mmCIF file of C-alpha atoms in Angstrom:
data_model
loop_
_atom_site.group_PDB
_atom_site.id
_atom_site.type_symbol
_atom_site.label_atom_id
_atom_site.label_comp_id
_atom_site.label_asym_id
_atom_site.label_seq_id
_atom_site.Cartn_x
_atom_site.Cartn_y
_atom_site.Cartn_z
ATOM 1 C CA UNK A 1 -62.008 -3.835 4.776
ATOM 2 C CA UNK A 2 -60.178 -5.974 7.604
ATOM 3 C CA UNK A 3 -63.291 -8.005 7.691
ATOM 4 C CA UNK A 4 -63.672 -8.787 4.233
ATOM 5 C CA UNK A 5 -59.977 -10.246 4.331
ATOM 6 C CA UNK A 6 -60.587 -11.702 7.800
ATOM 7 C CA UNK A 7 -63.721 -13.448 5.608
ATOM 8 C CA UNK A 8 -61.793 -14.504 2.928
ATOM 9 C CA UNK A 9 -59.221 -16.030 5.060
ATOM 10 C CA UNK A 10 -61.563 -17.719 6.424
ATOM 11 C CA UNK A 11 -63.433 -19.305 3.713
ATOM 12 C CA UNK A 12 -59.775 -19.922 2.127
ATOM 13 C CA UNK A 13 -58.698 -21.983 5.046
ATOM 14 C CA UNK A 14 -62.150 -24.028 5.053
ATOM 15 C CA UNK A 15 -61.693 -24.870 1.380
ATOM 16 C CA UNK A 16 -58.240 -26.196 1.960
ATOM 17 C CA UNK A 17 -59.264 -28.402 5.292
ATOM 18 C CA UNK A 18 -62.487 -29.677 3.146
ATOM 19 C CA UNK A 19 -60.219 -30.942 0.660
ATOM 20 C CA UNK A 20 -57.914 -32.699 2.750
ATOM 21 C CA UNK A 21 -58.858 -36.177 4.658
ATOM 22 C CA UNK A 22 -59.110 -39.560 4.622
ATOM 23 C CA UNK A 23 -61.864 -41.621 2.544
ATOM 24 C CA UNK A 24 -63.221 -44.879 2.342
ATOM 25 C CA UNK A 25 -64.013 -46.402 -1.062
ATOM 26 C CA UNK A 26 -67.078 -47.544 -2.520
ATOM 27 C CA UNK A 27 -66.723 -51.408 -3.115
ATOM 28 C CA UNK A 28 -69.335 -51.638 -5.919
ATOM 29 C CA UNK A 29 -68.228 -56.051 -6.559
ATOM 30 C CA UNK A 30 -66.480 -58.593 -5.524
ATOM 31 C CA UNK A 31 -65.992 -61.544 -7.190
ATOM 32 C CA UNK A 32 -63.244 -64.311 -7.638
ATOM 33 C CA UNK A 33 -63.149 -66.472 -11.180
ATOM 34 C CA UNK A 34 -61.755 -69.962 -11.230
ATOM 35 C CA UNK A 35 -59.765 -71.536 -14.090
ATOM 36 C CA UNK A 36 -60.945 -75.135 -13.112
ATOM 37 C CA UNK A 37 -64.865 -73.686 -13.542
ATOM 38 C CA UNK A 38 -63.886 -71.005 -16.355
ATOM 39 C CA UNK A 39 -67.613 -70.492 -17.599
ATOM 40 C CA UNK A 40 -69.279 -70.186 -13.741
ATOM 41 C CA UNK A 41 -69.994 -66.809 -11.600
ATOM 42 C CA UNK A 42 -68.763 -66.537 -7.782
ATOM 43 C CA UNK A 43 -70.273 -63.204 -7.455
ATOM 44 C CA UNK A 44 -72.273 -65.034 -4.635
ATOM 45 C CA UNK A 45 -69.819 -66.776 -2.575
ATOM 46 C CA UNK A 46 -68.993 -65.665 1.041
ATOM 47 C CA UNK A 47 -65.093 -67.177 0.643
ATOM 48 C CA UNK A 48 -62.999 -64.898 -2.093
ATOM 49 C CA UNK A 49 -60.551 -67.398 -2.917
ATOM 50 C CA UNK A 50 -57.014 -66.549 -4.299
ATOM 51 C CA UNK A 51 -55.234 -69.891 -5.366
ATOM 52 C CA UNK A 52 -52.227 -70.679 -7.676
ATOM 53 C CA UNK A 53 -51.103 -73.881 -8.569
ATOM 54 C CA UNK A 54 -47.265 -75.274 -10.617
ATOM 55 C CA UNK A 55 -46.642 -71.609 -10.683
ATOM 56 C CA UNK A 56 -50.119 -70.381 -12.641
ATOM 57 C CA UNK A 57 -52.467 -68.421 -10.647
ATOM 58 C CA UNK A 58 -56.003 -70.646 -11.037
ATOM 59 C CA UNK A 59 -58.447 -68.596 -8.392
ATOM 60 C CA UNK A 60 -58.433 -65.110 -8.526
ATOM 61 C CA UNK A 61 -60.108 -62.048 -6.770
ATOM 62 C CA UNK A 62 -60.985 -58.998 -8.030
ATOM 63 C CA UNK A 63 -62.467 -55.882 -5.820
ATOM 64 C CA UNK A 64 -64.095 -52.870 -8.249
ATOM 65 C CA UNK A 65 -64.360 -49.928 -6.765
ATOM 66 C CA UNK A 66 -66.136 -46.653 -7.248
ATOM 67 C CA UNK A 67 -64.287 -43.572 -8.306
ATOM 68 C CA UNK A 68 -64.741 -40.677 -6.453
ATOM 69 C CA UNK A 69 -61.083 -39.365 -6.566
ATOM 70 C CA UNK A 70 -62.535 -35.428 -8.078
ATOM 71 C CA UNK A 71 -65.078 -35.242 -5.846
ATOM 72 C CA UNK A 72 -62.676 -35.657 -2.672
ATOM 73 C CA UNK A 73 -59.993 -33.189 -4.529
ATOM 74 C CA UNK A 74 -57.599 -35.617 -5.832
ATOM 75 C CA UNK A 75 -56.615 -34.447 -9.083
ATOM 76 C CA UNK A 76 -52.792 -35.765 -9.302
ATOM 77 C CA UNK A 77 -51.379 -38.518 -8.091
ATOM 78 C CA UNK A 78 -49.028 -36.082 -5.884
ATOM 79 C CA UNK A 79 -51.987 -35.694 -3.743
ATOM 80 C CA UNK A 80 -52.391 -38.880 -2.213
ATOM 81 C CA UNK A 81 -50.828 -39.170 0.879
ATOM 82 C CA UNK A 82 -51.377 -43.677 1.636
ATOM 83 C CA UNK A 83 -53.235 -46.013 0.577
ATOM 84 C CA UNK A 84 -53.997 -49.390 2.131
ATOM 85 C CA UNK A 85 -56.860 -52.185 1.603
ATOM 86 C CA UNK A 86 -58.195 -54.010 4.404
ATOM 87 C CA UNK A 87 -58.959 -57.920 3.784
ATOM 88 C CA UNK A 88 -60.170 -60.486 6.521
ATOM 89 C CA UNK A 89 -58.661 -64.337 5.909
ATOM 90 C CA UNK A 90 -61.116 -66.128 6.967
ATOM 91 C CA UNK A 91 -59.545 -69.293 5.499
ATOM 92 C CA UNK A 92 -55.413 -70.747 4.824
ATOM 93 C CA UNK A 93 -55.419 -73.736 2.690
ATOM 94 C CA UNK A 94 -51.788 -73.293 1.465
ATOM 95 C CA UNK A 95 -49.916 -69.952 2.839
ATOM 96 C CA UNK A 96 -48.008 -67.769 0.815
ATOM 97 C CA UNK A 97 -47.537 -64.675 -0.909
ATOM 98 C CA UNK A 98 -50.957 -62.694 -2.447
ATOM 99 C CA UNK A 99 -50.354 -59.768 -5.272
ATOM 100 C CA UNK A 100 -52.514 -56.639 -5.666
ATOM 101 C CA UNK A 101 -52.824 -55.737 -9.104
ATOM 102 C CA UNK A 102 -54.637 -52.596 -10.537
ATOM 103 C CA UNK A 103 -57.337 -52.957 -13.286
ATOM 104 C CA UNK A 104 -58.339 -49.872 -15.521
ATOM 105 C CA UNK A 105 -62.278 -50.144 -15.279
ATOM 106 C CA UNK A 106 -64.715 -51.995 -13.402
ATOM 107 C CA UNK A 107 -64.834 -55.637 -12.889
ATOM 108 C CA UNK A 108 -68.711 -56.781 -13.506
ATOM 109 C CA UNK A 109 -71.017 -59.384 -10.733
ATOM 110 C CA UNK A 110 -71.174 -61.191 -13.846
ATOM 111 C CA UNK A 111 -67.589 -62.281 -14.815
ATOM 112 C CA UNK A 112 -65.773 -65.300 -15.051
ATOM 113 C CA UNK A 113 -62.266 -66.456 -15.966
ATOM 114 C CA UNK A 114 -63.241 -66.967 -19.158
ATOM 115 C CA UNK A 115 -63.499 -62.753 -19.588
ATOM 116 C CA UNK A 116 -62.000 -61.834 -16.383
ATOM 117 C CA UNK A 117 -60.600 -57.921 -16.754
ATOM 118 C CA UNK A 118 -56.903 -57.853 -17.037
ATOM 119 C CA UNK A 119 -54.752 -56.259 -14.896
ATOM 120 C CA UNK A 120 -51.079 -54.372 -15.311
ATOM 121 C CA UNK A 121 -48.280 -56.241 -13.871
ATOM 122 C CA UNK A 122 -46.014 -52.858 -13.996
ATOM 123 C CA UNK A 123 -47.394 -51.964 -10.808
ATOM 124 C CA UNK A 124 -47.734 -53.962 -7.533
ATOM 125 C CA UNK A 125 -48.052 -55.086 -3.642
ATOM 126 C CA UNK A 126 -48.335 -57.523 -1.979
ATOM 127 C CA UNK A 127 -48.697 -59.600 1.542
ATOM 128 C CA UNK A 128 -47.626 -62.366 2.808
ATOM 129 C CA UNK A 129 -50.817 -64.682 4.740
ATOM 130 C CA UNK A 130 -49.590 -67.473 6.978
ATOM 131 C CA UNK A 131 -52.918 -67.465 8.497
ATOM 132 C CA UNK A 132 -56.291 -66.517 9.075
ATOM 133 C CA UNK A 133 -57.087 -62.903 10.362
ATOM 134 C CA UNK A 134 -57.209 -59.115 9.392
ATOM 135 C CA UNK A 135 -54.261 -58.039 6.997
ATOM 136 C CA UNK A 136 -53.712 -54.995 5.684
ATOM 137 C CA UNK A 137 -51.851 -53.870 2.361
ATOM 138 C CA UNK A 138 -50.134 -50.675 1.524
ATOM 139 C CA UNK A 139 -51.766 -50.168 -2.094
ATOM 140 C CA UNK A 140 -50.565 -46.419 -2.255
ATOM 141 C CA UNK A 141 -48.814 -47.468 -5.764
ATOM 142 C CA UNK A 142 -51.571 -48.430 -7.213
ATOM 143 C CA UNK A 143 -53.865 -45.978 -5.925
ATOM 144 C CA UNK A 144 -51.637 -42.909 -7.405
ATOM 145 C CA UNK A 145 -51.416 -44.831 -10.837
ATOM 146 C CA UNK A 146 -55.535 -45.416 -10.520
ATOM 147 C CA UNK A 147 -55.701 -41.082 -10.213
ATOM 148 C CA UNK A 148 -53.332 -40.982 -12.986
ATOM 149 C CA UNK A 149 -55.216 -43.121 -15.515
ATOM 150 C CA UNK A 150 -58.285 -41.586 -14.380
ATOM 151 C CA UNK A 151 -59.363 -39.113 -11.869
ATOM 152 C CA UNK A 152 -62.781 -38.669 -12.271
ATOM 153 C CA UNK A 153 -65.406 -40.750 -14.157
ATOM 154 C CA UNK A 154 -63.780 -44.206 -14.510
ATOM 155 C CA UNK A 155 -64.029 -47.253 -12.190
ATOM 156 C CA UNK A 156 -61.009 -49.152 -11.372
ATOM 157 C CA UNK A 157 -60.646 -52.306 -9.122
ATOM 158 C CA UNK A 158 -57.919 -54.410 -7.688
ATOM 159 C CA UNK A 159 -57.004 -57.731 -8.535
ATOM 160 C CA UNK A 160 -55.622 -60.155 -5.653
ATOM 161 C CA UNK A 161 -53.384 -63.092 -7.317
ATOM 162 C CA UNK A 162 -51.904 -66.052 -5.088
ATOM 163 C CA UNK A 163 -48.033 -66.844 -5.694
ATOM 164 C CA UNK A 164 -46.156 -69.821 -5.746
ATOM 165 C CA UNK A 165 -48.931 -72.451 -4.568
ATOM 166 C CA UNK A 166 -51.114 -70.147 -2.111
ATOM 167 C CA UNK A 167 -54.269 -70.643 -1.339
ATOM 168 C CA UNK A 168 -56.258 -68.245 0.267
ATOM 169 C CA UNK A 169 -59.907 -67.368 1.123
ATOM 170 C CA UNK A 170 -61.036 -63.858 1.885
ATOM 171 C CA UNK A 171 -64.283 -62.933 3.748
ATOM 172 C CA UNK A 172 -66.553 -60.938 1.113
ATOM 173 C CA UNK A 173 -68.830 -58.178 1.679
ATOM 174 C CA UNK A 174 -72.008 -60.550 0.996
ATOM 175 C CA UNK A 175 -70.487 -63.012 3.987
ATOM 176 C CA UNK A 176 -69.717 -59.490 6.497
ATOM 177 C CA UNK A 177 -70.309 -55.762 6.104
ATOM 178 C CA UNK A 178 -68.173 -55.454 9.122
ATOM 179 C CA UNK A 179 -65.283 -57.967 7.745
ATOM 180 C CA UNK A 180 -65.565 -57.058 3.908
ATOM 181 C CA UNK A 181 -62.403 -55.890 1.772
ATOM 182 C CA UNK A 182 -62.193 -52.236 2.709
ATOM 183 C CA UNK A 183 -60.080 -49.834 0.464
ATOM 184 C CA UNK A 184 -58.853 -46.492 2.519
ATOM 185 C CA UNK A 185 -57.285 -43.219 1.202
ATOM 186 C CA UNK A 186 -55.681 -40.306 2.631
ATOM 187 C CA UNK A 187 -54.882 -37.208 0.311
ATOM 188 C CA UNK A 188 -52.686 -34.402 1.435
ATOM 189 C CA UNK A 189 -53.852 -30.894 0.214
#
């Protein structure tokens, strides 16, 4: 009988390590959509640009990700531990302030400003880039409210919008595999 618990136990503890960890996302696009060329695609482009201009954001970025939040047990937003997303500058035309916005769905290769997803303001990060290099972005907030709206099933993505005259390029995942926006997760049980 002391083996059958001593089994069970075992198993028990297993489940509960399995479930914990870290993850890396699934990227599945990244794009940025221009006001200045609202009809045109930059699905292709190696430079994510980020840009505002007299306080209206006219270049912005916008990272979809894959959701795999049931699969890795994270059911409740309770369970994520941190959040943060990776991004390499590779170019500063005007420094400032960039804000991480989360969208509810996926944003398609195929979309421009003209139908660009929209994103909620009632939840955000940001960074500020005063030049080029690897930054990193504590996106915890917008992670949990991504497992609340939808823990299994739905895509989400991330919207990066300049501040206050900013201009910023990213490096995207067609320009680097090793210098792409990377999205990392850590749940706790």
């Amino acid at each position: 009988m002391r083996y059958l618990y001593a089994i069970t136990g075992l198993l028990l503890l297993l489940a509960a390590t399995a479930a914990a960890g870290s993850f890396k996302a699934n990227m599945d696009v990244d794009i940025y959509v221009d006001a200045n060329n609202s009809s045109e695609n930059f699905a292709d482009s190696d430079t994510l640009w980020a840009a505002s201009e007299d306080g209206k954001s006219v270049k912005e970025v916008y990272l979809s990700f894959v959701n795999l939040f049931g699969s890795q047990s994270i059911f409740k937003p309770e369970q994520l531990q941190s959040a943060t997303l990776t991004l390499d500058v590779s170019k500063v035309e005007n420094p400032g302030e960039i804000k991480a916005y989360l969208v509810h769905g996926a944003t398609l290769g195929t979309a421009t400003w003209s139908d660009k997803p929209e994103y909620s303001s009632n939840v955000s990060t940001s960074v500020d880039v005063e030049k080029e290099g690897s930054y990193t972005i504590d996106v915890t907030p917008l992670i949990k409210k991504a497992v609340e709206i939808c823990t299994e099933g739905c895509p989400y993505s991330i919207a990066l919008v300049a501040q206050d005259g900013a201009s910023v390029g990213f490096t995207s995942a067609k320009a680097s595999a090793e210098k792409k926006p990377v999205l990392e997760y850590e749940n706790s049980d």
